Coordinates of C-alpha atoms in Angstrom, one line a residue:
M1 CA 21.0 -11.9 -6.4
P2 CA 25.1 -12.3 -8.2
K3 CA 27.4 -10.0 -7.1
S4 CA 27.2 -6.9 -8.8
S5 CA 28.2 -7.0 -12.8
V6 CA 28.8 -3.4 -12.8
A7 CA 32.0 -3.6 -15.2
P8 CA 34.9 -1.2 -14.1
R9 CA 34.8 0.9 -17.1
A10 CA 36.0 4.5 -16.6
S11 CA 33.5 6.6 -14.9
Q12 CA 34.2 9.0 -18.2
E13 CA 32.0 6.9 -19.9
C14 CA 28.8 8.6 -18.3
S15 CA 29.2 11.7 -19.9
K16 CA 28.5 9.6 -23.5
R17 CA 25.1 9.4 -21.7
S18 CA 22.7 10.7 -19.1
I19 CA 23.4 9.6 -15.7
A20 CA 20.2 8.1 -15.2
E21 CA 21.1 6.0 -19.0
Y22 CA 24.1 5.0 -17.6
L23 CA 22.8 3.9 -13.8
L24 CA 20.1 1.5 -15.9
R25 CA 22.8 -0.1 -17.9
S26 CA 25.3 -0.7 -15.5
T27 CA 23.1 -2.2 -13.0
S28 CA 20.2 -3.7 -15.3
T29 CA 21.9 -7.3 -14.7
V30 CA 21.6 -6.7 -10.7
L31 CA 17.9 -5.3 -10.8
E32 CA 16.6 -7.9 -13.0
A33 CA 18.1 -10.8 -10.4
I34 CA 16.3 -9.0 -7.8
F35 CA 13.2 -9.7 -9.5
Q36 CA 13.3 -12.8 -11.0
E37 CA 14.5 -14.3 -8.0
S38 CA 11.6 -13.1 -6.1
G39 CA 9.1 -14.4 -8.6
N40 CA 8.4 -11.4 -10.1
V41 CA 7.6 -11.7 -14.1
G42 CA 7.8 -8.4 -15.4
A43 CA 8.3 -4.6 -14.5
S44 CA 8.9 -1.1 -16.2
I45 CA 11.3 1.4 -14.8
G46 CA 11.5 5.2 -15.2
L47 CA 13.5 7.7 -14.5
L48 CA 13.4 11.5 -14.7
E49 CA 16.4 13.5 -14.4
D50 CA 16.4 17.3 -15.2
G51 CA 13.5 16.8 -17.6
N52 CA 15.0 13.9 -19.4
Y53 CA 13.4 10.2 -19.5
T54 CA 14.8 7.2 -19.4
F55 CA 13.3 3.9 -19.5
H56 CA 14.2 0.1 -18.9
D57 CA 11.6 -2.8 -18.8
I58 CA 12.3 -6.3 -17.4
G59 CA 10.7 -9.6 -18.2
T60 CA 7.7 -10.2 -20.0
R61 CA 3.8 -8.8 -19.9
A62 CA 2.8 -12.1 -18.6
L63 CA 3.7 -15.6 -17.7
D64 CA 2.4 -17.2 -20.5
E65 CA 3.8 -15.6 -23.2
D66 CA 7.2 -13.9 -24.1
Q67 CA 6.7 -10.4 -25.4
P68 CA 8.6 -7.9 -22.7
P69 CA 6.6 -4.6 -21.3
T70 CA 7.1 -1.2 -22.5
K71 CA 7.2 2.5 -21.3
N72 CA 3.6 2.6 -22.7
S73 CA 2.3 -1.0 -20.8
R74 CA -0.4 -0.2 -18.3
Y75 CA -0.3 -1.6 -14.9
L76 CA -2.8 -1.2 -11.5
I77 CA -0.7 1.2 -9.9
S78 CA -2.6 0.5 -6.5
S79 CA -2.3 3.3 -3.7
M80 CA -0.1 5.3 -6.1
T81 CA -3.3 6.4 -7.0
K82 CA -3.6 8.3 -3.9
P83 CA -1.6 11.0 -5.2
F84 CA -4.0 12.0 -7.9
M85 CA -6.4 12.4 -5.3
G86 CA -4.7 14.9 -3.5
L87 CA -4.3 16.8 -6.6
A88 CA -8.1 16.7 -7.5
I89 CA -8.8 18.1 -4.0
S90 CA -6.4 20.8 -4.3
I91 CA -7.9 21.7 -7.6
L92 CA -11.5 21.9 -5.9
V93 CA -9.7 24.3 -2.9
A94 CA -8.1 26.4 -5.6
D95 CA -11.2 27.0 -7.3
G96 CA -12.8 29.1 -4.4
R97 CA -16.4 28.2 -6.1
H98 CA -17.0 25.4 -3.8
G99 CA -16.3 26.9 -0.6
I100 CA -14.3 24.2 0.5
C101 CA -10.5 24.1 1.7
F102 CA -8.2 21.7 3.4
E103 CA -9.5 22.9 7.1
T104 CA -13.1 22.7 6.1
P105 CA -14.4 20.0 8.2
V106 CA -15.9 16.7 7.0
K107 CA -19.2 16.8 8.3
D108 CA -19.9 19.5 6.3
I109 CA -20.1 17.9 3.2
L110 CA -20.6 14.4 5.0
P111 CA -23.1 14.7 7.3
E112 CA -23.3 10.9 8.2
L113 CA -19.8 11.8 9.9
E114 CA -21.1 13.7 12.5
G115 CA -18.8 13.6 15.5
R116 CA -15.9 11.7 14.0
T117 CA -12.7 13.6 15.1
A118 CA -9.1 13.5 14.5
L119 CA -6.2 12.9 16.7
L120 CA -3.5 15.3 16.4
S121 CA -0.3 15.5 19.0
D122 CA -1.1 19.1 20.1
Q123 CA -4.7 18.8 20.5
M124 CA -6.8 15.7 21.2
E125 CA -10.2 16.2 19.5
P126 CA -10.4 18.5 16.6
E127 CA -13.0 18.1 14.2
L128 CA -11.8 16.1 11.4
T129 CA -10.9 18.0 8.6
I130 CA -10.4 17.1 4.6
G131 CA -6.6 17.8 6.0
H132 CA -6.7 15.1 8.2
L133 CA -8.2 12.6 5.5
L134 CA -5.4 13.8 3.0
A135 CA -2.7 12.9 6.0
H136 CA -4.1 9.7 7.2
R137 CA -4.6 11.9 10.1
S138 CA -7.9 10.4 11.4
E139 CA -8.9 7.9 14.5
F140 CA -10.6 5.5 11.9
L141 CA -9.6 2.2 12.8
R142 CA -7.9 -0.6 10.3
Y143 CA -11.0 -2.5 10.7
T144 CA -12.0 -2.3 6.9
N145 CA -8.5 -2.8 5.4
L146 CA -9.6 -6.3 4.4
W147 CA -11.7 -5.1 1.4
E148 CA -9.9 -6.6 -1.1
S149 CA -10.3 -10.4 -0.7
P150 CA -8.3 -13.2 -2.1
E151 CA -8.5 -13.6 -5.9
G152 CA -9.0 -9.7 -6.3
H153 CA -12.6 -10.0 -4.7
I154 CA -14.0 -6.2 -3.9
P155 CA -17.2 -7.0 -1.9
W156 CA -18.0 -3.5 -1.3
T157 CA -19.4 -1.5 -4.8
T158 CA -20.8 1.7 -3.2
I159 CA -19.5 4.0 0.1
D160 CA -22.4 3.4 1.8
P161 CA -21.1 0.6 4.2
V162 CA -17.8 2.6 4.4
L163 CA -20.2 5.5 6.0
S164 CA -22.1 2.6 7.9
L165 CA -18.9 1.5 9.6
L166 CA -16.9 4.7 10.3
R167 CA -20.3 6.0 11.9
H168 CA -21.0 3.0 14.2
M169 CA -17.6 2.3 15.4
P170 CA -16.1 2.8 18.6
R171 CA -13.2 5.3 19.9
S172 CA -9.9 3.6 19.7
S173 CA -8.2 3.6 23.2
Q174 CA -4.5 3.1 21.0
Y175 CA -4.7 6.6 19.9
T176 CA -3.3 9.1 22.3
E177 CA -2.5 12.9 21.6
K178 CA 1.3 11.4 20.8
T179 CA 0.0 9.0 18.1
F180 CA 0.9 10.6 15.1
D181 CA 4.2 11.8 16.1
N182 CA 6.2 10.7 13.4
S183 CA 3.0 8.3 12.8
R184 CA -0.2 7.8 10.4
N185 CA -3.1 5.9 10.7
Y186 CA -3.0 4.9 7.1
S187 CA -6.5 4.2 5.8
N188 CA -7.7 3.5 2.4
E189 CA -11.2 4.7 3.5
C190 CA -9.9 8.0 4.5
F191 CA -9.4 8.5 0.4
A192 CA -12.5 7.0 -0.7
L193 CA -14.3 9.1 1.7
L194 CA -12.0 12.1 -0.4
A195 CA -13.8 10.5 -3.5
E196 CA -17.4 11.2 -1.9
V197 CA -16.0 14.8 -1.0
V198 CA -15.3 15.2 -4.5
E199 CA -18.4 13.4 -6.0
R200 CA -20.7 15.9 -3.3
T201 CA -18.8 19.0 -4.1
A202 CA -18.4 18.8 -8.0
R203 CA -21.6 16.9 -8.7
M204 CA -20.1 14.3 -10.7
P205 CA -18.1 11.1 -10.1
W206 CA -14.9 11.2 -9.0
G207 CA -13.4 9.2 -11.9
E208 CA -14.9 12.0 -14.6
F209 CA -13.4 14.5 -12.2
V210 CA -9.6 13.0 -12.4
T211 CA -10.3 12.0 -15.9
E212 CA -11.3 16.0 -17.0
R213 CA -9.9 18.1 -14.8
I214 CA -6.0 16.0 -14.3
L215 CA -5.7 13.3 -16.8
Q216 CA -6.7 15.0 -20.3
P217 CA -5.2 18.2 -19.3
L218 CA -2.0 16.6 -19.1
H219 CA -2.6 14.2 -22.2
L220 CA -1.7 11.4 -19.8
T221 CA -3.2 9.1 -22.4
S222 CA -2.3 6.0 -20.6
T223 CA -3.8 6.5 -17.2
F224 CA -7.7 5.6 -16.4
T225 CA -9.7 5.6 -13.1
D226 CA -11.3 2.8 -14.5
V227 CA -10.8 -0.4 -16.7
P228 CA -13.9 -3.0 -17.9
Q229 CA -12.4 -6.4 -17.0
D230 CA -12.8 -7.5 -20.5
H231 CA -10.0 -4.9 -21.2
L232 CA -7.7 -6.2 -18.6
Q233 CA -7.0 -8.8 -20.8
D234 CA -5.6 -7.3 -23.8
R235 CA -1.9 -8.2 -23.6
N236 CA -1.3 -5.3 -26.3
S237 CA -2.2 -2.6 -23.5
Y238 CA -2.4 -4.2 -19.9
V239 CA 0.1 -6.0 -18.6
A240 CA -1.0 -9.4 -16.6
Y241 CA -1.7 -10.3 -12.5
H242 CA 0.7 -12.6 -10.7
S243 CA 1.4 -14.1 -7.2
V244 CA 3.8 -16.3 -6.2
S245 CA 4.2 -19.7 -4.7
V246 CA 5.5 -20.2 -1.6
D247 CA 6.0 -23.8 -1.2
G248 CA 9.7 -23.8 -1.6
L249 CA 10.3 -21.4 0.2
M250 CA 8.3 -23.2 3.2
A251 CA 10.1 -26.3 2.5
G252 CA 13.6 -25.2 3.5
G253 CA 14.0 -21.6 3.2
H254 CA 13.8 -20.6 6.5
Q255 CA 16.9 -23.2 7.6
L256 CA 18.8 -22.1 4.6
W257 CA 19.0 -18.4 6.1
Q258 CA 19.9 -19.5 9.2
R259 CA 22.6 -21.2 8.2
N260 CA 23.9 -18.4 6.1
C261 CA 23.6 -21.0 2.7
M262 CA 24.6 -19.3 -0.2
T263 CA 21.9 -21.1 -2.1
R264 CA 18.6 -19.0 -2.0
P265 CA 15.0 -20.0 -2.6
K266 CA 13.4 -19.0 -5.4
A267 CA 9.9 -17.7 -5.2
E268 CA 7.8 -19.3 -8.5
P269 CA 5.3 -17.3 -9.8
L270 CA 1.8 -17.5 -10.7
L271 CA -0.6 -16.3 -13.3
I272 CA -3.7 -15.1 -11.3
E273 CA -7.0 -13.2 -12.5
P274 CA -6.9 -9.3 -12.6
S275 CA -7.7 -7.3 -9.4
Q276 CA -11.0 -6.0 -9.6
V277 CA -10.2 -2.7 -7.7
S278 CA -9.9 -1.0 -11.2
C279 CA -13.3 -2.0 -11.9
V280 CA -15.8 -0.8 -9.1
N281 CA -15.6 2.7 -10.5
R282 CA -17.7 1.9 -13.4
G283 CA -21.5 1.6 -13.5
S284 CA -24.5 3.7 -13.0
K285 CA -23.0 5.1 -9.3
P286 CA -19.8 4.5 -9.7
S287 CA -17.5 3.4 -6.4
P288 CA -15.0 5.6 -4.4
L289 CA -13.4 2.7 -3.4
G290 CA -11.2 2.8 -6.5
A291 CA -9.9 5.9 -5.5
A292 CA -7.9 4.4 -2.8
A293 CA -6.2 1.9 -5.3
G294 CA -7.4 1.5 -8.5
M295 CA -6.2 3.7 -11.2
V296 CA -3.4 2.2 -13.9
S297 CA -0.8 4.0 -15.8
S298 CA 2.4 3.1 -17.2
T299 CA 5.9 4.3 -16.8
K300 CA 5.9 7.3 -19.8
D301 CA 2.6 8.9 -18.1
L302 CA 3.6 8.6 -14.3
L303 CA 7.0 10.4 -15.1
K304 CA 5.1 12.8 -17.4
F305 CA 2.7 13.6 -14.5
F306 CA 5.7 13.7 -11.7
G307 CA 7.9 16.2 -14.2
Y308 CA 4.8 18.6 -14.0
L309 CA 4.5 18.8 -10.4
L310 CA 8.6 18.7 -10.4
E311 CA 8.3 22.1 -12.9
V312 CA 5.7 23.6 -10.6
F313 CA 7.6 22.8 -7.3
G314 CA 10.6 24.5 -8.9
S315 CA 8.9 28.0 -10.3
L316 CA 7.4 28.2 -7.4
Q317 CA 10.4 28.0 -5.3
G318 CA 11.5 30.5 -7.2
Q319 CA 8.3 32.7 -6.4
R320 CA 8.0 33.1 -10.0
Y321 CA 4.0 32.6 -10.0
D322 CA 1.6 35.4 -9.7
L323 CA -2.1 33.9 -9.2
G324 CA -3.3 36.5 -11.0
H325 CA -1.8 35.9 -13.9
K326 CA -4.1 33.4 -16.4
I327 CA -2.6 29.6 -15.6
S328 CA -4.6 26.2 -16.1
E329 CA -6.7 25.1 -13.5
V330 CA -4.7 22.0 -12.7
E331 CA -1.7 23.9 -12.7
R332 CA -3.3 26.2 -10.1
G333 CA -4.0 23.2 -8.0
M334 CA -0.7 21.8 -8.6
I335 CA 0.6 25.5 -6.5
T336 CA -1.8 24.8 -3.9
W337 CA -1.2 21.1 -3.5
W338 CA 2.4 22.2 -3.1
R339 CA 2.2 24.9 -0.4
H340 CA -0.2 22.6 1.4
I341 CA 2.7 19.8 1.7
L342 CA 5.6 22.3 2.3
S343 CA 3.0 23.8 4.7
H344 CA 3.2 20.2 6.6
T345 CA 6.6 19.4 6.2
Q346 CA 7.9 22.1 8.1
S347 CA 7.1 19.6 11.5
E348 CA 9.6 17.1 11.4
N349 CA 6.6 15.1 13.1
S350 CA 4.7 14.9 9.8
I351 CA 5.3 11.8 7.4
Y352 CA 2.3 12.2 5.2
A353 CA 0.8 14.9 3.7
G354 CA -1.4 15.5 0.1
G355 CA -1.6 11.8 -0.6
W356 CA 2.4 11.5 -0.3
N357 CA 4.7 9.9 2.3
T358 CA 7.1 12.8 2.9
T359 CA 10.5 12.6 4.6
N360 CA 13.7 14.7 4.7
I361 CA 16.7 13.2 2.9
S362 CA 19.9 12.7 3.9
W363 CA 18.8 10.5 6.7
N364 CA 19.9 9.7 10.3
P365 CA 19.5 5.6 10.5
C366 CA 20.0 6.2 14.5
D367 CA 16.6 8.0 14.9
L368 CA 14.6 5.0 14.3
K369 CA 11.6 7.1 15.3
H370 CA 11.3 7.8 11.1
R371 CA 10.9 4.8 8.9
W372 CA 13.3 4.4 6.1
P373 CA 13.1 6.9 3.4
G374 CA 11.4 5.3 0.3
S375 CA 10.3 1.9 2.2
D376 CA 6.6 1.2 1.8
G377 CA 4.1 -1.6 1.9
D378 CA 5.6 -5.0 3.5
N379 CA 9.4 -3.8 3.4
A380 CA 8.6 -0.8 5.4
R381 CA 7.8 -3.2 8.2
R382 CA 10.5 -5.8 7.5
L383 CA 13.5 -3.2 7.3
Q384 CA 12.0 -1.4 10.6
S385 CA 12.2 -5.4 11.9
V386 CA 15.0 -6.4 10.8
I387 CA 17.1 -2.9 11.8
R388 CA 15.8 -3.6 15.6
S389 CA 16.0 -7.3 15.8
S390 CA 18.9 -10.0 16.0
H391 CA 17.6 -13.1 14.6
N392 CA 19.3 -12.8 11.6
D393 CA 23.1 -13.2 11.2
G394 CA 24.6 -10.0 10.7
A395 CA 21.3 -7.8 11.2
L396 CA 21.3 -4.4 10.2
T397 CA 22.5 -1.7 12.4
A398 CA 23.0 2.0 12.6
N399 CA 26.7 2.0 12.3
R400 CA 26.7 -0.1 9.2
L401 CA 28.6 1.8 6.2
W402 CA 25.9 2.6 4.1
Y403 CA 22.2 2.1 3.4
F404 CA 20.1 4.0 1.3
F405 CA 20.0 8.1 2.0
Q406 CA 22.6 8.0 4.7
Q407 CA 25.2 10.4 4.0
L408 CA 23.5 12.1 1.5
S409 CA 24.3 15.8 0.2
I410 CA 22.1 16.7 -2.4
G411 CA 23.4 20.5 -2.5
G412 CA 22.0 23.6 -4.0
G413 CA 21.6 25.1 -0.2
V414 CA 19.3 24.6 2.9
G415 CA 16.1 24.1 4.4
V416 CA 13.1 22.1 4.0
G417 CA 12.4 22.3 0.3
K418 CA 15.7 21.7 -0.4
K419 CA 15.9 18.3 1.4
L420 CA 12.0 17.4 1.0
A421 CA 11.3 13.9 -0.8
L422 CA 8.2 12.6 -1.9
Y423 CA 7.2 9.0 -2.2
H424 CA 4.5 6.4 -2.5
G425 CA 4.6 2.7 -3.0
G426 CA 1.2 0.5 -3.9
N427 CA 0.2 -3.1 -3.3
M428 CA -2.6 -5.2 -4.4
V429 CA -3.4 -8.3 -5.5
G430 CA -1.2 -9.2 -8.5
A431 CA 0.7 -6.0 -8.6
T432 CA 3.5 -3.7 -7.3
S433 CA 4.0 -0.5 -7.5
S434 CA 6.3 2.6 -6.2
C435 CA 8.0 6.2 -6.9
F436 CA 10.2 8.6 -5.6
L437 CA 10.5 12.1 -6.1
I438 CA 13.4 14.6 -4.7
P439 CA 11.9 18.2 -5.5
S440 CA 15.0 20.3 -5.7
L441 CA 16.9 17.8 -7.8
K442 CA 14.1 17.7 -10.3
Q443 CA 14.8 13.9 -9.9
A444 CA 11.8 11.0 -10.3
V445 CA 11.8 7.4 -10.2
V446 CA 8.9 4.8 -10.8
V447 CA 8.8 1.3 -10.9
L448 CA 5.6 -0.8 -11.9
C449 CA 5.3 -4.3 -11.4
N450 CA 2.9 -6.9 -12.4
T451 CA 3.6 -9.4 -9.7
R452 CA 3.1 -9.4 -6.0
G453 CA 5.7 -11.4 -4.6
F454 CA 5.6 -11.4 -1.1
Y455 CA 9.1 -12.2 -0.5
L456 CA 10.3 -9.5 -1.5
D457 CA 8.6 -6.1 -3.1
A458 CA 11.3 -5.3 -5.4
A459 CA 9.6 -2.5 -7.2
N460 CA 10.0 -0.8 -3.8
I461 CA 13.5 -1.9 -3.3
A462 CA 14.4 -0.9 -7.1
C463 CA 13.1 2.0 -6.5
M464 CA 14.7 3.1 -3.5
F465 CA 18.1 1.9 -4.8
L466 CA 17.9 3.9 -7.7
A467 CA 16.3 7.1 -5.9
D468 CA 19.4 7.1 -4.0
A469 CA 22.0 6.2 -6.9
L470 CA 20.7 9.2 -9.0
A471 CA 20.8 11.5 -5.9
R472 CA 24.5 10.8 -5.5
K473 CA 25.1 10.9 -9.1
A474 CA 26.9 7.4 -8.8
T475 CA 29.1 7.0 -11.9
D476 CA 32.1 5.9 -10.4
P477 CA 31.9 1.9 -11.5
R478 CA 33.7 0.9 -7.5
A479 CA 31.3 3.1 -5.9
L480 CA 28.7 1.8 -7.9
Q481 CA 29.8 -2.1 -6.8
T482 CA 29.6 -0.8 -3.4
L483 CA 25.8 0.1 -3.5
C484 CA 25.1 -2.9 -5.2
A485 CA 26.7 -5.2 -3.0
N486 CA 24.7 -3.2 -0.2
L487 CA 21.4 -3.5 -2.1
D488 CA 22.1 -7.3 -1.8
T489 CA 22.8 -7.3 1.9
V490 CA 19.2 -5.3 2.2
V491 CA 17.4 -7.8 0.2
R492 CA 18.8 -10.8 2.0
H493 CA 17.6 -9.4 5.2
I494 CA 14.2 -8.8 3.7
K495 CA 13.7 -12.1 2.3
G496 CA 15.0 -13.5 5.8
S497 CA 12.7 -11.5 7.4
Y498 CA 9.3 -13.2 5.2
I499 CA 11.0 -16.4 5.9
R500 CA 10.8 -16.4 9.2
D501 CA 7.9 -14.5 10.1
L502 CA 6.1 -17.5 7.2
A503 CA 7.8 -20.1 9.5
L504 CA 6.6 -18.6 13.1
Y505 CA 3.1 -17.9 11.3
E506 CA 2.4 -21.5 9.9
T507 CA 3.9 -23.1 13.2
R508 CA 1.4 -21.0 15.4
L509 CA -1.5 -22.3 13.1
E510 CA -0.8 -25.6 12.9
R511 CA -0.2 -25.6 16.7
E512 CA -3.3 -24.2 17.8
Y513 CA -6.1 -24.5 15.1
S514 CA -7.1 -28.4 13.9
Q515 CA -7.9 -28.5 10.3
L516 CA -11.0 -27.5 8.4
A517 CA -14.4 -27.3 11.0
R518 CA -17.0 -29.1 9.7
A519 CA -20.3 -27.5 9.4
E520 CA -22.2 -31.0 10.9
D521 CA -20.2 -30.4 13.9
F522 CA -20.4 -26.6 14.1
A523 CA -23.9 -26.2 12.8
G524 CA -24.5 -23.5 15.4
C525 CA -22.2 -21.2 13.9
V526 CA -24.2 -21.2 10.6
G527 CA -26.2 -17.9 9.4
R528 CA -26.2 -14.5 8.8
F529 CA -24.7 -12.1 11.2
R530 CA -24.9 -8.1 10.7
L531 CA -22.8 -5.6 12.4
V532 CA -23.6 -2.5 11.6
P533 CA -26.7 -1.4 8.8
G534 CA -25.5 -2.4 5.6
V535 CA -22.5 -4.6 6.6
F536 CA -23.2 -8.4 7.0
A537 CA -20.9 -12.0 6.8
E538 CA -22.0 -15.1 6.0
I539 CA -21.0 -18.7 7.4
Q540 CA -22.0 -21.4 5.2
G541 CA -21.5 -25.0 5.1
H542 CA -19.2 -25.9 1.9
A543 CA -19.8 -29.1 -0.7
G544 CA -17.1 -30.7 1.0
G545 CA -18.6 -30.3 4.4
S546 CA -16.5 -27.6 5.9
L547 CA -17.7 -24.1 7.0
R548 CA -16.7 -21.2 5.1
F549 CA -16.6 -17.7 5.9
Q550 CA -18.1 -14.6 3.8
L551 CA -16.7 -11.4 5.0
Y552 CA -19.2 -8.7 4.2
G553 CA -21.6 -11.5 2.7
K554 CA -19.7 -11.7 -0.7
G555 CA -17.0 -12.2 -2.6
F556 CA -14.1 -15.0 -1.2
E557 CA -15.0 -17.8 1.0
Y558 CA -12.6 -18.5 4.1
P559 CA -12.2 -21.6 5.6
L560 CA -12.8 -21.8 8.9
R561 CA -10.6 -23.5 11.5
A562 CA -11.7 -24.4 15.0
R563 CA -9.3 -23.9 18.1
H564 CA -7.7 -27.2 19.4
D565 CA -9.4 -26.7 22.9
C566 CA -13.0 -25.9 21.3
C567 CA -15.6 -28.3 21.7
A568 CA -18.5 -28.1 19.5
V569 CA -21.5 -28.4 22.5
S570 CA -19.4 -25.6 24.2
S571 CA -21.0 -22.1 25.3
E572 CA -18.1 -20.2 23.7
V573 CA -16.2 -21.2 20.1
T574 CA -13.1 -19.6 19.1
M575 CA -12.2 -20.3 15.1
T576 CA -10.2 -18.4 12.6
F577 CA -10.2 -17.8 8.9
A578 CA -6.8 -17.5 8.6
M579 CA -5.5 -19.7 6.2
P580 CA -1.6 -21.7 5.4
M581 CA 0.2 -19.1 3.3
R582 CA 0.8 -21.7 0.8
D583 CA -2.6 -21.8 -0.1
L584 CA -3.7 -18.1 0.6
V585 CA -0.5 -16.3 -1.1
P586 CA -1.2 -17.8 -4.8
L587 CA -4.8 -15.9 -4.4
G588 CA -3.0 -12.6 -4.2
V589 CA -2.8 -12.0 -0.8
G590 CA -0.6 -12.6 2.1
G591 CA 1.2 -9.4 3.3
N592 CA 2.4 -8.5 7.0
N593 CA -1.3 -7.8 7.7
R594 CA -1.9 -11.2 7.3
L595 CA 0.4 -12.6 9.5
N596 CA -0.8 -12.0 13.1
I597 CA -3.5 -14.9 13.4
R598 CA -5.3 -13.6 15.9
D599 CA -6.5 -10.8 13.6
F600 CA -8.8 -13.2 11.7
E601 CA -10.1 -15.2 14.9
L602 CA -13.7 -15.2 15.6
V603 CA -15.3 -15.8 19.0
F604 CA -19.0 -17.4 18.8
R605 CA -21.0 -16.5 21.7
G606 CA -24.8 -16.2 23.4
R607 CA -25.8 -19.7 22.7
R608 CA -29.0 -20.2 24.8
G609 CA -28.4 -24.2 25.6
S610 CA -26.6 -27.0 24.4
G611 CA -26.9 -27.5 20.9
R612 CA -28.9 -23.8 20.2
P613 CA -27.4 -22.0 17.5
F614 CA -24.9 -19.1 18.5
E615 CA -26.5 -15.6 18.8
E616 CA -23.6 -13.4 17.6
F617 CA -19.5 -13.5 17.0
V618 CA -17.1 -11.2 17.6
W619 CA -14.2 -10.4 15.3
V620 CA -12.0 -7.5 16.1
F621 CA -9.5 -6.9 13.4
D622 CA -6.2 -5.4 14.4
R623 CA -6.6 -6.3 18.5
N624 CA -3.9 -3.6 19.5
G625 CA -6.5 -1.5 21.7
V626 CA -9.1 -0.8 19.4
Y627 CA -11.7 -0.6 21.8
E628 CA -12.7 1.3 24.7
D629 CA -11.9 -0.4 27.9
G630 CA -11.5 -3.6 26.5
D631 CA -15.6 -3.9 25.6
E632 CA -15.8 -6.3 22.4
S633 CA -19.6 -5.6 22.2
A634 CA -19.6 -2.9 19.4
F635 CA -17.8 -5.6 17.6
A636 CA -20.5 -8.4 17.9
W637 CA -22.0 -9.5 14.8
K638 CA -25.5 -9.8 15.7
R639 CA -27.4 -13.1 14.0
V640 CA -30.5 -12.3 12.0
A641 CA -33.2 -14.3 10.3

């Protein structure tokens, strides 16, 4: 990224325009370089400042055309869907006729989950409630978080397999009473379950409920809970989906980083098929899976939505609301929602509530218990990594002069309500998104991107930068140059961390695993296997002779690789469906949750004699303490006829 191009103009120039407009104009070259060097094709940025909207668009709607996106262009917003679900639940709670509240046990609505618990810092085994799902405070394992496959396949079209998995999964030994101090157990399944709660309570599909009770009353005309696959090809309304090639990064990027060379590797964008997550809500029985990450929207609509939220927050803080007066249903839901969020953020240990990541600013970087405010997805893990380590030259440390949200005085008094910030990111095949709200300042930032870059989540880092600069009212050219220079440092460290992780991953994969396992050599592994009722996996020989693994029995076929020390006639064989990143990333996946090869190991066992088929295989995703007493038997996929 080039050095800041902020011109040394007098700061009085800002008075002719809003601060938001000045910031976007002054930093546009810097922001565009961040997106382009990371392989991103196009992005739309929106800033809300005291009721005023400012927009800026970068790049093009698709790699194969030259038309720029606009404030009305529709993007997959991925996990930024979750705040909409938080409001949907709050509307049901505020309604009063359905008999549910945030403390309602989930089993009262979903009896299939009888006996499932939540784990909190002050109580070991409380009943799992709706509020726990909204805060990702459950003991559900991240065992099912690979439900989006390469090429955007969604193997589940109903909630039934999810319920079956959660009903039969063993308790996790990693979740002790201190698990959720400054933490969460992020699970897309929590929000799929919330969608099922909406459907069984309101007796209508969750998508219809969100559309009729939120989107239509608020006139969010470019926001949808589902989109037909063929509509996604309409470039006048929808942006395309993209990933990147990492060949150039793999070839010499790590060495360049180690030498602190000014020549920086560039990720090259690739046009890919749209994710199916926006389509799974269609059909005779719409799927709750899209409620976790499947909505599409525009920067204009999202800022409008956030503007309503901020207006209600301001009025609520001023105690101007009387719930006895006639107010709209969605407004009543927002009041209920805000009160729920504020009650949770009174605790310093709470970092997620009501469908939002929550934090208080300014931030003290010496307190590494808390994640960097605004950082989400892959960026959050990489920032924490470079803060704590020294493998990069000049690693980020707490005594650096400035990094996002440090030494930030937002004024207007003190207290949780005055310092509260909400944020959320989104990462799915072909798209990234990020938003940041500071309610007391009536400010919001939205960044939507039509590429999942992996090398850098540019949407997230740009959102953090703009939210910080807007809160600081950074209009002095020299101060803005300093902020841009520090942004460059952060970006370089995130990129360097990813290049290093790629190098370590590829080295281990090559060292421990052979080339593709051949079906004729490992015929005993071929077959259909069941984990729990309704959840299957298929292992078959490919036309080229290699073994292929279909997780959950449909969708993408992963090639299997046998460990170097495995013998085809052994009583136990270990394989992995981890793939080289140069093959995987162009298919749309390759984030941090794909960089641990052991998470993708299949251990075939139970062979009754040499040459006989294996009776089962064990696969345990996220192995850090996910089974009781080291017993993996509950994770065995049994052969079926």
